[in-house]
mmCIF file of C-alpha atoms in Angstrom:
data_model
loop_
_atom_site.group_PDB
_atom_site.id
_atom_site.type_symbol
_atom_site.label_atom_id
_atom_site.label_comp_id
_atom_site.label_asym_id
_atom_site.label_seq_id
_atom_site.Cartn_x
_atom_site.Cartn_y
_atom_site.Cartn_z
ATOM 1 C CA MET A 1485 -8.945 -108.833 72.336
ATOM 2 C CA ASP A 1486 -7.054 -112.185 71.758
ATOM 3 C CA MET A 1487 -4.749 -111.859 68.595
ATOM 4 C CA THR A 1488 -1.915 -114.245 67.064
ATOM 5 C CA PRO A 1489 1.399 -112.478 66.540
ATOM 6 C CA LYS A 1490 0.775 -112.672 62.594
ATOM 7 C CA GLU A 1491 -2.957 -111.099 63.175
ATOM 8 C CA TYR A 1492 -1.331 -108.288 65.116
ATOM 9 C CA GLN A 1493 1.465 -107.533 62.545
ATOM 10 C CA ASP A 1494 -1.281 -107.290 59.913
ATOM 11 C CA TYR A 1495 -3.364 -105.011 62.268
ATOM 12 C CA VAL A 1496 -0.363 -102.820 62.729
ATOM 13 C CA ALA A 1497 0.592 -102.904 58.993
ATOM 14 C CA LYS A 1498 -3.048 -101.419 58.355
ATOM 15 C CA LYS A 1499 -2.778 -98.759 60.900
ATOM 16 C CA ALA A 1500 0.773 -97.654 60.105
ATOM 17 C CA LYS A 1501 1.351 -94.402 58.314
ATOM 18 C CA LYS A 1502 3.009 -94.911 54.894
ATOM 19 C CA SER A 1503 6.611 -93.362 54.766
ATOM 20 C CA PRO A 1504 6.929 -90.817 51.919
ATOM 21 C CA ILE A 1505 10.079 -92.322 51.045
ATOM 22 C CA VAL A 1506 10.946 -90.174 47.796
ATOM 23 C CA LYS A 1507 10.270 -86.982 49.764
ATOM 24 C CA ASP A 1508 12.361 -88.189 52.778
ATOM 25 C CA THR A 1509 15.237 -89.173 50.504
ATOM 26 C CA ALA A 1510 15.306 -86.018 48.707
ATOM 27 C CA LEU A 1511 15.149 -83.961 51.984
ATOM 28 C CA ALA A 1512 18.130 -85.980 53.409
ATOM 29 C CA PHE A 1513 20.171 -85.614 50.077
ATOM 30 C CA LEU A 1514 19.455 -81.868 50.300
ATOM 31 C CA ILE A 1515 20.141 -81.412 53.918
ATOM 32 C CA GLY A 1516 23.332 -83.642 53.734
ATOM 33 C CA GLY A 1517 24.366 -81.843 50.738
ATOM 34 C CA ALA A 1518 23.822 -78.483 52.378
ATOM 35 C CA ILE A 1519 26.005 -79.578 55.471
ATOM 36 C CA CYS A 1520 28.754 -80.732 52.993
ATOM 37 C CA THR A 1521 28.546 -77.583 51.044
ATOM 38 C CA LEU A 1522 28.848 -75.590 54.199
ATOM 39 C CA GLY A 1523 31.957 -77.718 55.144
ATOM 40 C CA GLN A 1524 33.535 -76.975 51.616
ATOM 41 C CA GLY A 1525 32.853 -73.115 52.293
ATOM 42 C CA ILE A 1526 34.476 -73.029 55.598
ATOM 43 C CA MET A 1527 37.460 -74.910 54.120
ATOM 44 C CA GLU A 1528 37.656 -72.247 51.474
ATOM 45 C CA LEU A 1529 37.322 -69.379 53.778
ATOM 46 C CA TRP A 1530 40.247 -70.995 55.957
ATOM 47 C CA THR A 1531 42.489 -71.706 52.839
ATOM 48 C CA ALA A 1532 41.759 -68.046 51.783
ATOM 49 C CA ALA A 1533 43.019 -66.760 55.155
ATOM 50 C CA GLY A 1534 46.275 -68.383 54.200
ATOM 51 C CA LEU A 1535 46.180 -71.942 55.879
ATOM 52 C CA ASP A 1536 47.640 -74.646 54.141
ATOM 53 C CA LYS A 1537 45.326 -77.469 53.057
ATOM 54 C CA GLU A 1538 45.809 -79.790 56.023
ATOM 55 C CA SER A 1539 45.555 -76.917 58.587
ATOM 56 C CA ALA A 1540 42.389 -75.660 56.714
ATOM 57 C CA GLY A 1541 40.911 -79.203 56.906
ATOM 58 C CA THR A 1542 41.466 -79.553 60.654
ATOM 59 C CA ARG A 1543 40.024 -76.090 61.471
ATOM 60 C CA THR A 1544 37.243 -76.734 59.022
ATOM 61 C CA SER A 1545 36.465 -79.964 61.137
ATOM 62 C CA VAL A 1546 36.555 -78.050 64.526
ATOM 63 C CA SER A 1547 34.338 -75.444 63.095
ATOM 64 C CA LEU A 1548 31.940 -77.982 62.002
ATOM 65 C CA VAL A 1549 31.765 -79.488 65.363
ATOM 66 C CA PHE A 1550 31.334 -76.247 67.040
ATOM 67 C CA LEU A 1551 28.609 -75.421 64.723
ATOM 68 C CA SER A 1552 26.849 -78.803 65.468
ATOM 69 C CA VAL A 1553 27.048 -78.306 69.023
ATOM 70 C CA LEU A 1554 25.836 -74.905 69.178
ATOM 71 C CA LEU A 1555 22.890 -75.678 67.049
ATOM 72 C CA THR A 1556 22.250 -78.580 69.287
ATOM 73 C CA GLY A 1557 22.385 -76.419 72.317
ATOM 74 C CA LEU A 1558 19.836 -73.899 70.772
ATOM 75 C CA ASN A 1559 17.734 -76.974 69.877
ATOM 76 C CA LEU A 1560 17.957 -75.967 66.202
ATOM 77 C CA TYR A 1561 19.842 -79.186 65.056
ATOM 78 C CA ASN A 1562 16.904 -81.281 66.335
ATOM 79 C CA LYS A 1563 14.507 -79.195 64.000
ATOM 80 C CA ILE A 1564 16.830 -79.573 61.225
ATOM 81 C CA GLY A 1565 16.975 -83.268 62.101
ATOM 82 C CA ARG A 1566 13.232 -83.558 61.965
ATOM 83 C CA PHE A 1567 12.788 -81.879 58.616
ATOM 84 C CA GLY A 1568 16.128 -83.441 56.843
ATOM 85 C CA GLY A 1569 16.106 -86.846 58.339
ATOM 86 C CA ALA A 1570 19.264 -89.076 57.795
ATOM 87 C CA GLY A 1571 20.726 -86.033 55.877
ATOM 88 C CA THR A 1572 21.802 -84.664 59.343
ATOM 89 C CA LEU A 1573 23.895 -87.780 60.092
ATOM 90 C CA VAL A 1574 26.820 -86.547 58.073
ATOM 91 C CA PRO A 1575 29.541 -87.987 59.986
ATOM 92 C CA ILE A 1576 31.189 -85.249 61.918
ATOM 93 C CA THR A 1577 28.239 -83.109 62.464
ATOM 94 C CA GLY A 1578 26.062 -86.023 63.184
ATOM 95 C CA PHE A 1579 28.607 -87.381 65.786
ATOM 96 C CA ALA A 1580 28.938 -84.066 67.406
ATOM 97 C CA ASN A 1581 25.301 -83.819 67.967
ATOM 98 C CA ALA A 1582 25.190 -87.391 69.072
ATOM 99 C CA VAL A 1583 27.685 -86.890 71.931
ATOM 100 C CA ALA A 1584 26.140 -83.072 72.755
ATOM 101 C CA SER A 1585 22.569 -83.984 72.876
ATOM 102 C CA PRO A 1586 22.955 -86.502 75.898
ATOM 103 C CA ALA A 1587 25.209 -84.364 77.685
ATOM 104 C CA ILE A 1588 22.769 -81.405 77.513
ATOM 105 C CA ASP A 1589 19.784 -83.773 78.512
ATOM 106 C CA PHE A 1590 21.401 -85.023 81.728
ATOM 107 C CA LYS A 1591 23.195 -81.813 82.716
ATOM 108 C CA ALA A 1592 20.669 -81.468 85.595
ATOM 109 C CA GLU A 1593 22.233 -84.564 87.074
ATOM 110 C CA GLY A 1594 25.426 -82.841 87.612
ATOM 111 C CA ILE A 1595 28.747 -82.644 85.667
ATOM 112 C CA VAL A 1596 30.124 -85.775 86.649
ATOM 113 C CA THR A 1597 27.162 -88.175 87.230
ATOM 114 C CA GLY A 1598 25.009 -86.507 84.354
ATOM 115 C CA MET A 1599 27.148 -84.846 81.630
ATOM 116 C CA ALA A 1600 30.304 -86.697 81.731
ATOM 117 C CA ALA A 1601 28.754 -90.202 82.524
ATOM 118 C CA ARG A 1602 25.993 -89.961 79.897
ATOM 119 C CA MET A 1603 27.479 -88.098 76.954
ATOM 120 C CA PHE A 1604 28.717 -91.090 75.019
ATOM 121 C CA VAL A 1605 25.443 -93.099 75.627
ATOM 122 C CA VAL A 1606 24.592 -92.562 71.983
ATOM 123 C CA ALA A 1607 28.098 -92.150 70.427
ATOM 124 C CA GLY A 1608 29.690 -94.976 72.861
ATOM 125 C CA PRO A 1609 28.506 -97.902 70.734
ATOM 126 C CA VAL A 1610 29.609 -96.134 67.259
ATOM 127 C CA ILE A 1611 33.177 -95.707 68.719
ATOM 128 C CA VAL A 1612 33.268 -99.144 69.993
ATOM 129 C CA PHE A 1613 31.988 -100.880 66.814
ATOM 130 C CA GLY A 1614 34.095 -98.322 64.741
ATOM 131 C CA THR A 1615 37.137 -99.551 66.398
ATOM 132 C CA VAL A 1616 36.513 -103.143 66.279
ATOM 133 C CA ALA A 1617 35.639 -102.891 62.689
ATOM 134 C CA SER A 1618 38.788 -101.039 62.106
ATOM 135 C CA VAL A 1619 40.995 -103.588 63.796
ATOM 136 C CA VAL A 1620 39.322 -106.501 61.958
ATOM 137 C CA TYR A 1621 39.772 -104.588 58.491
ATOM 138 C CA GLY A 1622 43.347 -103.828 59.597
ATOM 139 C CA VAL A 1623 44.173 -107.563 60.500
ATOM 140 C CA LEU A 1624 42.593 -108.719 57.069
ATOM 141 C CA LEU A 1625 44.417 -106.077 55.017
ATOM 142 C CA PHE A 1626 47.798 -107.276 56.750
ATOM 143 C CA LEU A 1627 46.937 -111.140 56.026
ATOM 144 C CA TRP A 1628 46.152 -110.161 52.327
ATOM 145 C CA ASN A 1629 49.284 -108.367 51.753
ATOM 146 C CA LEU A 1630 51.185 -111.452 53.298
ATOM 147 C CA LEU A 1631 49.848 -113.582 50.398
#
C-alpha cells in the first residue's frame, strides 16, 4: 500500500479512538484533588501531634513521598494513574513515582548499574529543565529589579 503522508494521517485519524476529554478531565480533577486532600489531612494530623507549621509541612512531604513510593512498589500507583490520568501528576507524589518506577523496573540489573543508574531516567529531564528555568527566571528577576 503506497500512501502519502497526508493520506496516512487521514487514515490514522479515522481509526483512532476518540478521547473522552470531559470524563478524563473530571477524573484527573477528582484524583488530583483526592491526593491534595490526603496531603492536607496528613498535615492536619502532624499539626495535631504538636508540630509547628514548618515541621508539619516537611513531615507531610516526606509522608506523601513515602506513600507514593509504597504504592508504586505495590503496583497500585500505576492502577490509580490509569484511572485518574494526569491527576496523579500532583508534583510531589508524581515525582516520587517517576523516580521509584524506573528504579523498580531495573532492579534486576543490580543496585549500581540498574536501580541507581536508571532511577532518574524519567525524572532527570524534569530536574534539568526545572533548574535551568529557575536560573533563567532568577536572572530575569534580578535584571528587572535593577531597572
